[in-house]
Short mmCIF file of C-alpha atoms in Angstrom, two decimals:
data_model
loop_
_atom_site.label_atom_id
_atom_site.label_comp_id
_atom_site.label_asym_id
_atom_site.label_seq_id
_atom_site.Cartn_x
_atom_site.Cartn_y
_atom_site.Cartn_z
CA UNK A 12 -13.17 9.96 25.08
CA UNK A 13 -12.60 6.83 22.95
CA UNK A 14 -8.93 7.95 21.91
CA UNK A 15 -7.10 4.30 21.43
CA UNK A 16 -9.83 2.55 22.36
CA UNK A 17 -9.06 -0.35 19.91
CA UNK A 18 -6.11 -0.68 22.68
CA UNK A 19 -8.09 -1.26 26.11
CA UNK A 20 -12.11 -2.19 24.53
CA UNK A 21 -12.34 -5.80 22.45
CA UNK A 22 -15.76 -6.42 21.13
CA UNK A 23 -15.96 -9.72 22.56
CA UNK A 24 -18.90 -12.25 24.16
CA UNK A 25 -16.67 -14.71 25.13
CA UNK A 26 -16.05 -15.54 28.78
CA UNK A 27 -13.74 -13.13 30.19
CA UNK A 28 -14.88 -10.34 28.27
CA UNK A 29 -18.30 -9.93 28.05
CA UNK A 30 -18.37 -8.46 31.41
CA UNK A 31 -15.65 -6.04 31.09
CA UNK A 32 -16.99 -5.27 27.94
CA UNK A 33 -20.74 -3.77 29.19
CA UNK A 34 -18.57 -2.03 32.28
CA UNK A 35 -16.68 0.23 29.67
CA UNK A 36 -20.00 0.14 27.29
CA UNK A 37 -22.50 1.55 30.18
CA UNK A 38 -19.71 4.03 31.68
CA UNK A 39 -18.97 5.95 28.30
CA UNK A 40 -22.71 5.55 27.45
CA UNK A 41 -23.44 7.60 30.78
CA UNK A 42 -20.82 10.55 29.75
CA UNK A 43 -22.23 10.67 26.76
CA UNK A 44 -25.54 11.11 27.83
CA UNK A 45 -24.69 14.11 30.25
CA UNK A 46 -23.02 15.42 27.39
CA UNK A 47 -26.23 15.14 25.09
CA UNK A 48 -28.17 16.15 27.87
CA UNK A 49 -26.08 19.51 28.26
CA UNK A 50 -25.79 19.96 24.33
CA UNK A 51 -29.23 19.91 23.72
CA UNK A 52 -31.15 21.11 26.89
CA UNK A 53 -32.95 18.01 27.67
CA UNK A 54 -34.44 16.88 31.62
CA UNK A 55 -31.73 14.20 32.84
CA UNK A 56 -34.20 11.72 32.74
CA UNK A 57 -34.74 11.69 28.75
CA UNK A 58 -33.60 8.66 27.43
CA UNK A 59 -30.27 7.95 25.72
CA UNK A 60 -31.42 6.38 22.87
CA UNK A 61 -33.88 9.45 22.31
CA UNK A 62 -31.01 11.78 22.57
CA UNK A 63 -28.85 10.06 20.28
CA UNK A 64 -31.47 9.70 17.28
CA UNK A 65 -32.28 13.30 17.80
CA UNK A 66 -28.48 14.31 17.69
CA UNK A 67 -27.63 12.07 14.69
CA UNK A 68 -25.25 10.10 17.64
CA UNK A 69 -23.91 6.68 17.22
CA UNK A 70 -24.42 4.64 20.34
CA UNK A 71 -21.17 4.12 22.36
CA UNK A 72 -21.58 0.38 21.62
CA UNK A 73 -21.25 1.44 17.65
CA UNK A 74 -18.71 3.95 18.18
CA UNK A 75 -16.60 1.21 20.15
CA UNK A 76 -16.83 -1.03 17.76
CA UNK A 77 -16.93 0.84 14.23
CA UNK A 78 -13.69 2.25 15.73
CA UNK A 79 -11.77 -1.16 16.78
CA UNK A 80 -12.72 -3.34 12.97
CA UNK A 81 -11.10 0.32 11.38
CA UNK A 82 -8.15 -0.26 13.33
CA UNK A 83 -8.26 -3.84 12.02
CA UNK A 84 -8.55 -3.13 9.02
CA UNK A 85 -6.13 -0.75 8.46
CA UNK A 86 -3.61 -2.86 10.70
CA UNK A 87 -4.16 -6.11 8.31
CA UNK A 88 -3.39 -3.70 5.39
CA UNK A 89 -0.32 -2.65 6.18
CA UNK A 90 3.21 -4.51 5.29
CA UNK A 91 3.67 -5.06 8.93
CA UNK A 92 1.09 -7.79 9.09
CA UNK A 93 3.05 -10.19 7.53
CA UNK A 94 5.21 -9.79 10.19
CA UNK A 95 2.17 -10.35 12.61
CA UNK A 96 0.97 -13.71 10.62
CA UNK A 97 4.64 -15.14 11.09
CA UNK A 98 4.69 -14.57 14.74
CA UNK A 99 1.45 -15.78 15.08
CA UNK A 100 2.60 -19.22 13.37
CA UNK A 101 5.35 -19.85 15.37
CA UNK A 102 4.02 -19.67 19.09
CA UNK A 103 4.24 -21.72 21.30
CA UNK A 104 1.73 -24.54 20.94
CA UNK A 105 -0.35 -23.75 24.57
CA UNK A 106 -0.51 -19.83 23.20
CA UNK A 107 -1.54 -21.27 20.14
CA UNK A 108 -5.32 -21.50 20.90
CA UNK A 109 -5.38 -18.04 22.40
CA UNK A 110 -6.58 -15.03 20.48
CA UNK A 111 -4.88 -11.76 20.83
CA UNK A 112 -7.32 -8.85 21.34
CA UNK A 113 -6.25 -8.01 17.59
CA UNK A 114 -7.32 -11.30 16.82
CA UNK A 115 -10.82 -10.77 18.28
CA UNK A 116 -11.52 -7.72 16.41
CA UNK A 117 -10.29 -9.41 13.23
CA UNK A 118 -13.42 -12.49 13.97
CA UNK A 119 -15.77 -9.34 14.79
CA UNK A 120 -14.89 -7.61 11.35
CA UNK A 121 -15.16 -11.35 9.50
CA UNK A 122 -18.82 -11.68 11.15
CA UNK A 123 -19.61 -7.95 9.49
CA UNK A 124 -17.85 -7.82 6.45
CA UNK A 125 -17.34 -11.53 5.68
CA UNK A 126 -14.09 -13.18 5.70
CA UNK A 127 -11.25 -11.23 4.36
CA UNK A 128 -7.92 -13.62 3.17
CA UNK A 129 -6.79 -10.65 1.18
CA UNK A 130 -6.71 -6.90 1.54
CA UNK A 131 -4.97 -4.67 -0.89
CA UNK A 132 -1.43 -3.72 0.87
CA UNK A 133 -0.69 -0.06 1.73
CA UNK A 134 2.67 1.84 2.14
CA UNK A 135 3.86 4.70 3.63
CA UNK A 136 5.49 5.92 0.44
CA UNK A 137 6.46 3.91 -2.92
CA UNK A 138 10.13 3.60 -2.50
CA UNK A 139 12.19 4.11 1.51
CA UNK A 140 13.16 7.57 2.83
CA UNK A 141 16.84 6.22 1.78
CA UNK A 142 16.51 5.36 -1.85
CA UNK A 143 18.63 7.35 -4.53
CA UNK A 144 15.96 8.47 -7.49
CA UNK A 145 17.67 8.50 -10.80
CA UNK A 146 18.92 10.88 -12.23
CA UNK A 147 16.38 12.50 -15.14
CA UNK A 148 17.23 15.04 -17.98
CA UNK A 149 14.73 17.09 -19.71
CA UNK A 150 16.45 18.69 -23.08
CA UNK A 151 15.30 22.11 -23.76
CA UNK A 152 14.83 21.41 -27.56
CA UNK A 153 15.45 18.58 -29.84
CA UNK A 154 19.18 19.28 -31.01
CA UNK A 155 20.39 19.35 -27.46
CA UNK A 156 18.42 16.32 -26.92
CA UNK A 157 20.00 14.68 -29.81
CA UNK A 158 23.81 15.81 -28.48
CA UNK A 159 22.72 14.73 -25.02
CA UNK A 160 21.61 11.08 -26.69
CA UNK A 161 24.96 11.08 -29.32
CA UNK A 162 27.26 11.78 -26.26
CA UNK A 163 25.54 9.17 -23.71
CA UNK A 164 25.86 6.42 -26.84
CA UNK A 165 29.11 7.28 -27.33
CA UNK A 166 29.82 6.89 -23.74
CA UNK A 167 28.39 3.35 -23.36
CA UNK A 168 30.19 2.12 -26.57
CA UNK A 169 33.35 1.51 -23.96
CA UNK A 170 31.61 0.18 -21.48
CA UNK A 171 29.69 -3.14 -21.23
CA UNK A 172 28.30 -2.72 -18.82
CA UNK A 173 25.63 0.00 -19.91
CA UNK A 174 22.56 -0.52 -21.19
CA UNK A 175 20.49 1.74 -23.04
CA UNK A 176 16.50 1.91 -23.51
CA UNK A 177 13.95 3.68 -25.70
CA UNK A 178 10.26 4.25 -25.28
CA UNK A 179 8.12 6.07 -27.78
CA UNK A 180 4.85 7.27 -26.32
CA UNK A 181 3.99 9.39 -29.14
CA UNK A 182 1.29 7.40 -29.85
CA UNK A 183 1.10 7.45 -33.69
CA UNK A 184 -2.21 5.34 -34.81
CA UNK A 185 -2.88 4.29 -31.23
CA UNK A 186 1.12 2.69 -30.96
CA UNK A 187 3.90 2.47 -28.41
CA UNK A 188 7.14 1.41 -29.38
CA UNK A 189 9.84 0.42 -27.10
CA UNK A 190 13.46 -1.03 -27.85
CA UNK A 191 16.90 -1.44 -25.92
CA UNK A 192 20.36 -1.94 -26.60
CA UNK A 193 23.82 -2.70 -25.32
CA UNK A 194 26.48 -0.72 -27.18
CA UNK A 195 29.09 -2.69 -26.41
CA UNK A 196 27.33 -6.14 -26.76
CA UNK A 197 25.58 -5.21 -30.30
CA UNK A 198 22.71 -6.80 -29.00
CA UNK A 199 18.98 -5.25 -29.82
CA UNK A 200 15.75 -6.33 -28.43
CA UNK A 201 12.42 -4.37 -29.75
CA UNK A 202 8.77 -4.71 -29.65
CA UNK A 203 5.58 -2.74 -30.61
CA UNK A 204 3.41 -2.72 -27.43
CA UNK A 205 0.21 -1.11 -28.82
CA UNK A 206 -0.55 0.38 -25.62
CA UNK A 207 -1.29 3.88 -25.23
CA UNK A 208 0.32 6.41 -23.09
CA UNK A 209 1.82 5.93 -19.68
CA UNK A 210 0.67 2.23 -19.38
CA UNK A 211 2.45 1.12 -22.67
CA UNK A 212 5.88 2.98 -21.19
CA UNK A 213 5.04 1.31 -18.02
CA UNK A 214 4.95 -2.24 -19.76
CA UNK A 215 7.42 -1.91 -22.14
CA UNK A 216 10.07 -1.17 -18.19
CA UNK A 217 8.82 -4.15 -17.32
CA UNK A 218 9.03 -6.54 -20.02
CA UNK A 219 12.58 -5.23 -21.27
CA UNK A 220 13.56 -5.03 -17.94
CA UNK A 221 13.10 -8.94 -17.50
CA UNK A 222 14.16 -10.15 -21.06
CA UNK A 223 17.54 -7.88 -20.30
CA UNK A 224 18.16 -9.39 -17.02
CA UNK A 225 17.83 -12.67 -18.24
CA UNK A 226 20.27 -11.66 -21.39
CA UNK A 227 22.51 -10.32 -19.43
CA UNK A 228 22.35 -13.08 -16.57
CA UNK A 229 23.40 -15.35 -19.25
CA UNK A 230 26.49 -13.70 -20.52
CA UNK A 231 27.49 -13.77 -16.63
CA UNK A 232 28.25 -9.89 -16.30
CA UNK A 233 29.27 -9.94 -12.59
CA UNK A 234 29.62 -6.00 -11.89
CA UNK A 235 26.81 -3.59 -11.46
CA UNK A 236 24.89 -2.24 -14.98
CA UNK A 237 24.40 1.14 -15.98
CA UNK A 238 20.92 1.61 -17.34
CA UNK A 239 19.60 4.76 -19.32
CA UNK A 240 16.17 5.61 -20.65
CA UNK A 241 15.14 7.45 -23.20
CA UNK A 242 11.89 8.27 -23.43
CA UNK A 243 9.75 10.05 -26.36
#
């Protein structure tokens, strides 16, 4: 009965809405009383509001609104709003002062929850349908892990292209260690996060990440890197 109703309903007073609004509030809240009326075996001429406590039922006005601000909300946190904000910056100056319904549910959500400038952005999925993973190894044991490593350094000792990182998240005495290196370069960077676990792996990505871009920015390498991890 309400399906998409954040599409055709905006909880609105203002002039041009108020009156279309209690139209679609008093014909939904008359289907929904025949419906309580039939669910529970009351006389016809119980009142709505008695049904609806009885039946643990949100009044139409409620469900009307509870289910536009959701849609609001959950528009606003999505990467497409930014999109939305743009748009809405560069109209035309006499569409400037007029409020989308969108816009109306957002000042209706504001008067409940308070304003909200920022909202936490949510995504589909972490990286696009389209993007490669890399490749990952898992050695068996730790001789053909130490071939795999001695064959992938002796690779990237002819090419300058490749870089190679380490991450220990053994976490002896509470430590992480992390490190990389350019074979061809000779040039070592290393540091000793003391972080634990995932989160010390996860900062030690992006801290040599950024020093090794900026080293290798520097020596003006113009063709794409190779980049390996090794991870303990």
């Amino acid at each position: 009965m309400l399906y998409a109703c954040s599409t055709w309903y905006t909880p609105s007073e203002e002039r041009g809405f108020k009156m279309r609004k209690k139209q679609v509030e008093e014909a939904l809240s008359r289907l929904q009383k025949k419906a309580l009326c039939i669910a529970t075996g009351a006389f016809r001429t119980t009142a709505l509001s008695v049904l609806e406590v009885e039946t643990h039922t949100l009044p139409i006005p409620l469900q009307l609104l509870q289910a536009s601000v959701n849609t609001a909300l959950r528009i606003k946190g999505t990467p497409t709003f930014r999109q939305i904000k743009l748009y809405r910056g560069a109209g035309y100056d006499m569409c400037k002062d007029r409020l989308s319904p969108l816009q109306r549910t957002e000042l209706q959500a504001d008067q409940i929850l308070g304003p909200i400038d920022q909202m936490e952005e949510k995504v589909a999925s972490v990286a696009p349908p389209w993007w490669t993973p890399p490749k990952i190894s898992i050695a068996g044991t730790a001789s053909d892990a130490t071939k795999y490593h001695n064959r992938i350094c002796q690779q990237a000792k002819n090419d300058p292209k490749h870089l190679l990182m380490y991450s220990d998240g053994s976490d002896i005495k509470g430590r992480v260690g992390a490190s990389s290196w350019c074979p061809k370069l000779n040039r070592q960077m290393g540091a000793d996060l003391g972080r634990r676990g995932l989160m010390g792996q996860l900062k030690m990505l992006h801290s040599r990440l950024t020093r090794c871009w900026l080293e290798l920015r520097w020596r003006q390498l113009q063709l794409e890197r190779g980049i390996l991890t090794f991870s303990g």
